Short mmCIF file of C-alpha atoms in Angstrom, two decimals:
data_model
loop_
_atom_site.label_atom_id
_atom_site.label_comp_id
_atom_site.label_asym_id
_atom_site.label_seq_id
_atom_site.Cartn_x
_atom_site.Cartn_y
_atom_site.Cartn_z
CA MET C 1 -35.05 -95.11 110.34
CA GLY C 2 -33.30 -97.29 112.82
CA GLN C 3 -30.75 -94.58 113.71
CA LEU C 4 -33.86 -92.54 115.05
CA LEU C 5 -34.58 -95.19 117.45
CA GLU C 6 -33.24 -95.62 121.07
CA VAL C 7 -33.82 -98.20 123.96
CA CYS C 8 -35.23 -96.87 127.23
CA LYS C 9 -32.92 -97.64 130.02
CA ASN C 10 -35.94 -98.03 132.46
CA CYS C 11 -38.55 -100.05 130.49
CA ASP C 12 -36.39 -101.31 127.60
CA LYS C 13 -38.66 -100.23 124.94
CA THR C 14 -38.06 -98.16 121.87
CA TYR C 15 -38.56 -94.47 121.25
CA TYR C 16 -37.80 -91.82 118.86
CA SER C 17 -34.33 -90.22 119.84
CA LYS C 18 -35.77 -86.79 119.62
CA TYR C 19 -38.10 -87.55 122.61
CA ARG C 20 -37.15 -85.86 125.92
CA PHE C 21 -39.30 -88.43 127.69
CA CYS C 22 -39.80 -92.04 127.30
CA PRO C 23 -43.49 -92.19 125.82
CA HIS C 24 -43.98 -95.74 127.42
CA CYS C 25 -42.76 -94.92 131.20
CA GLY C 26 -42.19 -91.15 131.14
CA GLN C 27 -38.42 -91.53 132.31
CA GLN C 28 -36.36 -88.55 131.04
CA THR C 29 -34.16 -89.88 128.19
CA LYS C 30 -31.26 -87.69 128.61
CA ASP C 31 -31.12 -87.73 132.41
CA LYS C 32 -27.56 -88.61 133.41
CA LEU C 33 -27.39 -89.66 137.03
CA THR C 34 -25.42 -87.12 139.16
CA VAL C 35 -25.47 -86.00 143.02
CA GLY C 36 -27.56 -83.11 142.23
CA VAL C 37 -30.21 -85.00 140.08
CA LEU C 38 -30.38 -87.54 142.96
CA PHE C 39 -31.12 -85.15 145.71
CA ALA C 40 -33.29 -83.09 143.38
CA ASN C 41 -35.48 -86.20 142.52
CA THR C 42 -35.70 -87.03 146.20
CA ILE C 43 -36.96 -83.69 147.32
CA LYS C 44 -39.27 -83.43 144.35
CA ASN C 45 -40.71 -87.16 144.87
CA TYR C 46 -41.36 -86.92 148.75
CA PHE C 47 -41.11 -82.99 149.60
CA SER C 48 -42.53 -81.31 146.42
CA VAL C 49 -43.88 -77.73 146.79
CA ASP C 50 -45.78 -77.18 143.47
CA ALA C 51 -49.01 -75.50 142.32
CA ARG C 52 -50.92 -78.46 144.04
CA PHE C 53 -49.37 -77.49 147.61
CA PHE C 54 -50.76 -73.91 147.26
CA LYS C 55 -53.93 -75.25 146.06
CA SER C 56 -54.46 -77.54 148.97
CA PHE C 57 -52.96 -75.49 151.77
CA PHE C 58 -55.53 -72.72 152.10
CA PRO C 59 -58.30 -75.27 151.76
CA LEU C 60 -56.71 -77.31 154.38
CA LEU C 61 -56.64 -74.29 156.70
CA PHE C 62 -60.04 -72.90 156.08
CA LYS C 63 -62.17 -75.52 154.82
CA PRO C 64 -62.34 -78.35 157.19
CA GLY C 65 -62.85 -81.78 155.58
CA PHE C 66 -62.95 -80.45 152.16
CA LEU C 67 -59.71 -81.96 150.93
CA ALA C 68 -60.39 -85.39 152.04
CA ARG C 69 -63.83 -85.51 150.49
CA LYS C 70 -62.66 -84.40 147.23
CA PHE C 71 -59.65 -86.98 147.36
CA VAL C 72 -61.93 -89.67 148.26
CA GLU C 73 -64.53 -88.62 145.44
CA GLY C 74 -61.73 -89.05 142.99
CA LYS C 75 -60.12 -85.62 142.59
CA ARG C 76 -56.60 -86.93 143.27
CA LEU C 77 -54.24 -85.09 140.93
CA LEU C 78 -55.88 -81.49 141.52
CA PHE C 79 -54.69 -81.43 145.35
CA LEU C 80 -51.59 -82.54 146.84
CA HIS C 81 -51.67 -86.28 147.98
CA PRO C 82 -52.52 -86.62 151.70
CA ALA C 83 -49.69 -88.73 152.70
CA GLN C 84 -47.33 -86.30 150.94
CA MET C 85 -49.06 -83.27 152.51
CA TYR C 86 -48.63 -84.86 156.05
CA LEU C 87 -45.10 -85.86 155.40
CA PHE C 88 -44.01 -82.34 154.23
CA ILE C 89 -45.82 -80.49 157.12
CA THR C 90 -44.50 -83.07 159.78
CA VAL C 91 -40.87 -82.46 158.62
CA VAL C 92 -41.25 -78.80 159.03
CA PHE C 93 -42.95 -79.20 162.25
CA PHE C 94 -40.13 -81.33 163.89
CA PHE C 95 -37.56 -79.00 162.41
CA LEU C 96 -39.06 -76.24 164.46
CA PHE C 97 -39.90 -78.25 167.41
CA SER C 98 -36.18 -79.16 167.51
CA PHE C 99 -35.25 -75.78 168.95
CA VAL C 100 -37.88 -76.22 171.77
CA GLN C 101 -36.66 -79.61 172.50
CA LYS C 102 -33.13 -78.49 172.80
CA LYS C 103 -34.35 -75.61 175.06
CA GLN C 104 -36.27 -77.81 177.38
CA ALA C 105 -33.53 -80.42 177.70
CA ASP C 106 -31.03 -77.67 179.02
CA ASN C 107 -33.43 -76.38 181.27
CA LEU C 108 -34.19 -79.85 182.69
CA ASN C 109 -30.50 -80.45 183.14
CA LYS C 110 -30.03 -77.16 185.00
CA GLU C 111 -32.76 -77.97 187.44
CA LEU C 112 -31.28 -81.33 188.10
CA ALA C 113 -27.95 -79.65 188.55
CA LYS C 114 -29.41 -77.17 191.22
CA THR C 115 -31.24 -79.98 192.94
CA ILE C 116 -28.03 -82.09 193.27
CA LYS C 117 -26.03 -79.14 194.55
CA ASN C 118 -28.48 -78.53 197.14
CA ARG C 119 -28.62 -82.14 198.18
CA ASN C 120 -24.86 -82.24 198.27
CA ASP C 121 -24.59 -79.14 200.35
CA GLU C 122 -27.15 -80.74 202.87
CA ALA C 123 -25.69 -84.39 202.73
CA LEU C 124 -24.21 -85.92 205.68
CA PRO C 125 -20.51 -87.11 205.61
CA ILE C 126 -20.04 -90.22 203.38
CA ASN C 127 -18.63 -93.41 205.21
CA VAL C 128 -17.38 -95.75 202.70
CA LYS C 129 -16.46 -98.22 205.27
CA ASP C 130 -19.99 -98.36 206.79
CA SER C 131 -21.46 -98.96 203.16
CA LEU C 132 -19.32 -101.82 202.67
CA LEU C 133 -19.97 -103.36 206.21
CA ILE C 134 -23.87 -102.81 205.37
CA GLU C 135 -23.43 -105.04 202.18
CA LYS C 136 -21.43 -107.53 204.11
CA SER C 137 -24.16 -107.97 206.81
CA LYS C 138 -26.70 -108.33 204.10
CA ILE C 139 -24.94 -111.32 202.53
CA GLU C 140 -24.51 -112.62 206.13
CA ASP C 141 -28.30 -112.29 206.55
CA SER C 142 -29.36 -113.90 203.35
CA LEU C 143 -27.41 -117.03 204.07
CA ALA C 144 -28.91 -117.07 207.66
CA LEU C 145 -32.28 -116.67 206.05
CA ALA C 146 -31.50 -119.51 203.80
CA GLN C 147 -30.57 -121.58 206.67
CA VAL C 148 -33.73 -120.79 208.55
CA LYS C 149 -35.80 -121.74 205.20
CA THR C 150 -34.36 -125.12 205.11
CA ALA C 151 -34.89 -125.85 208.71
CA LEU C 152 -38.54 -124.92 208.34
CA THR C 153 -38.95 -126.82 205.25
CA LYS C 154 -37.65 -129.94 206.87
CA THR C 155 -40.01 -129.61 209.79
CA ARG C 156 -43.01 -128.77 207.88
CA ARG C 157 -45.27 -131.66 208.95
CA TYR C 158 -44.50 -130.83 212.83
CA THR C 159 -45.07 -127.02 212.45
CA ASN C 160 -48.12 -127.12 210.11
CA LEU C 161 -46.88 -124.36 207.95
CA SER C 162 -47.45 -124.28 204.23
CA GLU C 163 -44.89 -123.35 201.73
CA ALA C 164 -46.36 -119.94 201.33
CA GLU C 165 -46.04 -119.12 204.94
CA ILE C 166 -42.66 -120.23 204.92
CA ASP C 167 -41.74 -117.78 202.16
CA SER C 168 -43.36 -115.10 203.74
CA ILE C 169 -41.35 -115.59 206.76
CA THR C 170 -38.08 -115.92 205.09
CA ASN C 171 -38.26 -113.99 202.00
CA VAL C 172 -38.54 -110.68 203.68
CA SER C 173 -35.52 -109.34 201.86
CA GLN C 174 -37.56 -110.06 198.54
CA GLN C 175 -40.47 -107.79 199.32
CA ARG C 176 -38.92 -104.84 197.60
CA LYS C 177 -37.46 -106.72 194.90
CA GLY C 178 -38.34 -105.36 191.40
CA ASP C 179 -39.09 -101.86 192.47
CA PHE C 180 -35.35 -100.69 191.65
CA SER C 181 -35.17 -98.49 194.78
CA PHE C 182 -32.02 -98.12 196.49
CA ASP C 183 -29.96 -96.26 199.27
CA GLU C 184 -28.78 -93.03 197.64
CA GLN C 185 -26.34 -92.18 200.43
CA LYS C 186 -24.78 -95.76 200.11
CA ILE C 187 -24.56 -95.51 196.24
CA ASP C 188 -22.84 -91.99 196.55
CA SER C 189 -20.27 -93.45 198.90
CA LEU C 190 -19.26 -96.27 196.46
CA ILE C 191 -19.41 -93.88 193.61
CA VAL C 192 -16.97 -91.64 195.49
CA ALA C 193 -14.75 -94.85 196.46
CA ASP C 194 -14.70 -95.45 192.72
CA ALA C 195 -16.24 -98.88 193.08
CA SER C 196 -16.78 -100.78 189.97
CA ASP C 197 -20.18 -100.96 188.55
CA GLU C 198 -20.84 -104.28 189.30
CA ASP C 199 -20.23 -103.75 192.89
CA ILE C 200 -22.78 -100.75 192.87
CA TYR C 201 -25.27 -102.66 190.98
CA LYS C 202 -25.22 -105.49 193.87
CA ALA C 203 -25.56 -102.61 196.38
CA MET C 204 -28.56 -101.40 194.41
CA GLY C 205 -30.24 -104.82 194.62
CA MET C 206 -29.29 -106.66 191.72
CA ASP C 207 -28.82 -110.27 191.93
CA ASN C 208 -26.39 -112.55 190.01
CA ASP C 209 -29.33 -114.64 188.68
CA SER C 210 -31.25 -111.22 187.67
CA ASN C 211 -32.80 -111.44 183.94
CA TRP C 212 -31.79 -109.36 181.14
CA PHE C 213 -34.34 -106.91 181.71
CA ALA C 214 -33.59 -106.20 185.55
CA LYS C 215 -29.73 -106.00 184.51
CA ARG C 216 -30.73 -103.58 181.60
CA MET C 217 -32.74 -101.34 183.98
CA TYR C 218 -30.15 -101.15 186.82
CA ARG C 219 -27.59 -100.18 184.28
CA GLN C 220 -29.77 -97.41 182.95
CA ILE C 221 -30.73 -96.28 186.43
CA LEU C 222 -27.28 -96.09 187.49
CA LYS C 223 -26.15 -94.43 184.17
CA PHE C 224 -28.81 -91.68 184.71
CA TYR C 225 -27.89 -91.33 188.45
CA LYS C 226 -24.31 -90.70 187.67
CA SER C 227 -24.85 -88.26 184.85
CA ARG C 228 -27.98 -86.50 186.12
CA GLN C 229 -28.44 -85.73 182.42
CA GLY C 230 -32.34 -85.79 182.27
CA GLY C 231 -32.30 -83.92 179.13
CA SER C 232 -30.83 -86.70 177.39
CA VAL C 233 -33.77 -89.11 178.35
CA LEU C 234 -36.26 -86.09 177.29
CA GLU C 235 -34.60 -85.80 173.84
CA ALA C 236 -34.60 -89.33 173.37
CA PHE C 237 -38.32 -89.32 174.28
CA TYR C 238 -38.97 -86.51 171.57
CA ASP C 239 -37.12 -88.46 168.95
CA THR C 240 -39.44 -91.33 169.16
CA ILE C 241 -42.55 -89.23 168.53
CA PRO C 242 -42.08 -88.99 164.74
CA ILE C 243 -41.98 -92.82 164.53
CA ALA C 244 -44.85 -93.28 166.96
CA MET C 245 -46.90 -91.19 164.83
CA PHE C 246 -47.11 -93.77 162.13
CA PHE C 247 -48.94 -96.08 164.57
CA LEU C 248 -51.00 -93.48 166.25
CA LEU C 249 -52.48 -92.08 163.11
CA PRO C 250 -53.79 -95.25 161.81
CA ILE C 251 -55.23 -95.80 165.33
CA PHE C 252 -57.00 -92.41 165.11
CA ALA C 253 -58.43 -93.84 161.92
CA LEU C 254 -59.64 -97.19 163.45
CA ILE C 255 -61.48 -95.07 165.82
CA LEU C 256 -63.40 -93.21 163.36
CA LYS C 257 -63.87 -96.30 161.52
CA LEU C 258 -65.54 -97.89 164.60
CA LEU C 259 -67.80 -94.86 164.94
CA TYR C 260 -68.53 -94.55 161.30
CA TYR C 261 -68.47 -98.13 160.15
CA LYS C 262 -71.00 -97.70 157.43
CA LYS C 263 -68.96 -94.59 155.86
CA GLY C 264 -66.69 -96.45 153.56
CA VAL C 265 -63.53 -98.40 153.64
CA PHE C 266 -60.64 -97.98 156.28
CA ALA C 267 -58.60 -95.98 153.52
CA ASN C 268 -61.22 -93.24 153.42
CA HIS C 269 -60.90 -92.53 157.26
CA LEU C 270 -56.99 -92.81 156.87
CA VAL C 271 -57.30 -89.95 154.22
CA PHE C 272 -59.38 -87.83 156.62
CA CYS C 273 -56.74 -88.39 159.14
CA PHE C 274 -53.88 -87.61 156.80
CA TYR C 275 -55.33 -84.12 156.11
CA PHE C 276 -56.53 -83.42 159.57
CA PHE C 277 -53.05 -84.22 161.53
CA ALA C 278 -51.24 -82.28 158.47
CA TYR C 279 -53.56 -79.17 159.91
CA LEU C 280 -52.86 -80.12 163.47
CA PHE C 281 -49.12 -79.84 162.73
CA THR C 282 -49.46 -76.54 160.59
CA VAL C 283 -51.12 -75.00 163.42
CA PHE C 284 -48.62 -75.96 166.00
CA SER C 285 -45.87 -75.15 163.59
CA PHE C 286 -47.22 -71.40 163.51
CA LEU C 287 -47.58 -71.50 167.27
CA ILE C 288 -43.74 -72.59 167.80
CA ALA C 289 -42.67 -70.08 165.20
CA ILE C 290 -44.78 -67.26 166.88
CA ASN C 291 -43.67 -68.00 170.40
CA TYR C 292 -40.00 -68.35 169.47
CA LEU C 293 -40.20 -64.87 168.02
CA ILE C 294 -42.47 -63.02 170.56
CA SER C 295 -43.65 -64.64 173.78
CA ILE C 296 -47.49 -64.74 173.61
CA PRO C 297 -49.99 -65.35 176.69
CA ALA C 298 -50.56 -68.93 177.63
CA LYS C 299 -54.52 -68.53 177.38
CA PHE C 300 -53.87 -67.40 173.76
CA ASN C 301 -51.92 -70.66 173.05
CA PHE C 302 -54.70 -72.67 174.80
CA LEU C 303 -57.60 -71.11 172.76
CA ILE C 304 -55.74 -71.76 169.60
CA ALA C 305 -55.42 -75.53 170.81
CA LEU C 306 -58.96 -75.47 171.63
CA SER C 307 -59.85 -74.16 168.14
CA THR C 308 -58.33 -77.44 166.52
CA PHE C 309 -61.23 -79.35 168.36
CA ILE C 310 -63.81 -77.02 166.67
CA TYR C 311 -62.10 -77.61 163.35
CA PHE C 312 -62.28 -81.37 164.15
CA ILE C 313 -66.05 -81.42 164.49
CA ILE C 314 -66.51 -79.15 161.41
CA ALA C 315 -64.45 -81.46 159.36
CA LEU C 316 -66.24 -84.60 160.60
CA LYS C 317 -69.61 -82.95 159.60
CA ASN C 318 -68.46 -82.07 156.11
CA PHE C 319 -66.63 -85.23 155.38
CA TYR C 320 -69.08 -87.78 156.81
CA LYS C 321 -72.31 -85.66 156.08
CA GLN C 322 -73.87 -86.11 159.27
CA GLY C 323 -75.68 -83.45 161.71
CA TRP C 324 -74.09 -81.34 164.05
CA PHE C 325 -75.01 -83.13 167.08
CA ILE C 326 -73.83 -86.43 165.92
CA SER C 327 -70.80 -84.97 164.81
CA PHE C 328 -69.91 -83.42 167.97
CA PHE C 329 -70.90 -86.61 169.95
CA LYS C 330 -68.66 -88.65 167.79
CA GLY C 331 -65.88 -86.28 168.02
CA GLY C 332 -65.99 -86.07 171.47
CA ILE C 333 -65.66 -89.65 171.86
CA THR C 334 -62.79 -89.92 169.46
CA SER C 335 -61.06 -87.13 171.20
CA PHE C 336 -61.65 -88.69 174.65
CA VAL C 337 -60.32 -92.03 173.72
CA PHE C 338 -57.34 -90.74 171.79
CA LEU C 339 -56.13 -87.95 174.03
CA LEU C 340 -57.05 -89.60 177.55
CA ILE C 341 -56.37 -93.33 176.69
CA VAL C 342 -54.39 -93.92 173.65
CA ALA C 343 -52.03 -90.83 173.99
CA PRO C 344 -51.17 -91.52 177.49
CA PHE C 345 -50.44 -95.18 177.18
CA THR C 346 -48.47 -94.40 174.22
CA ALA C 347 -46.39 -91.62 176.08
CA SER C 348 -45.75 -94.12 178.90
CA ILE C 349 -44.35 -96.76 176.53
CA LEU C 350 -42.30 -93.91 174.58
CA GLY C 351 -40.90 -92.91 178.01
CA PHE C 352 -39.84 -96.21 179.04
CA ILE C 353 -38.06 -96.90 175.65
CA ALA C 354 -36.49 -93.47 176.01
CA PHE C 355 -34.99 -94.36 179.49
CA PHE C 356 -34.31 -97.89 178.44
CA PHE C 357 -32.25 -96.97 175.20
CA TYR C 358 -30.99 -93.41 175.73
#
């Protein structure tokens, strides 16, 4: 009888050798680890498309709020898990969007190339010697201002000048410090003269005592100025969006929690958001695919995008069980806060990160 028993490699409990799956933990008993099994399990666990997906997909599109309501009520095996559905659909969306992303990056690079060509055709002759003389005069001016400030400080009691007034007189050269602006013609002359990056940084306005942030910004600005590859920044911006969604989706759920604070715990609102954003990415995936095959009018795209707001209102009504007016009112507030405050603020941060690290 002992020969008929085996020990599970996963839970270390015994089972009859004729079993294909361990009755204690469910692991397959004769499953040898291969590359195929490794990837098959990964796809099955995270991107599985089984009967539950098809049972969930059509209600997701045509029954707003239905899936979220059923999941919260306890029907969690009949339909696809909200996080799993969201993850699967977003992978499809960003795969399709990668084609749009590449096209937009190429178009941006072409437009920048045209702008640079027109500017170079109209540019004045570059005089490297003049640029170097300008830098020399700036250094001399800085030394002169320092001497003036020292003299004024020593005679403060006779001139009745405060420290702020002395700074305003002598620190004229610092008024533009921090805006990262520079003379493009002068920088062009230094680039043509094959000057070192350190010399160009100084010509752009970077001081030796500049902090790490300022030095990094000057490096990125010069890198962009030399390459004129705006598409790289745009691609870096788009690449940060999937990561940002892991923060934006809970923020969206938090807004709903504040508006529906008596309608369950935060997890309930998060379930609603998973399904709703899965719907949004499904709609936008269809739009990308259709526009890639045949170009449709912009008005049609706008109407489809507008229909997602109507879907949102219906989903709120069905999920939270409140009237049409309350659902429309709270849906409008949620959309306003998210689209006009949270999304622009996030986009500015992502744009900065994309430029700072591209």
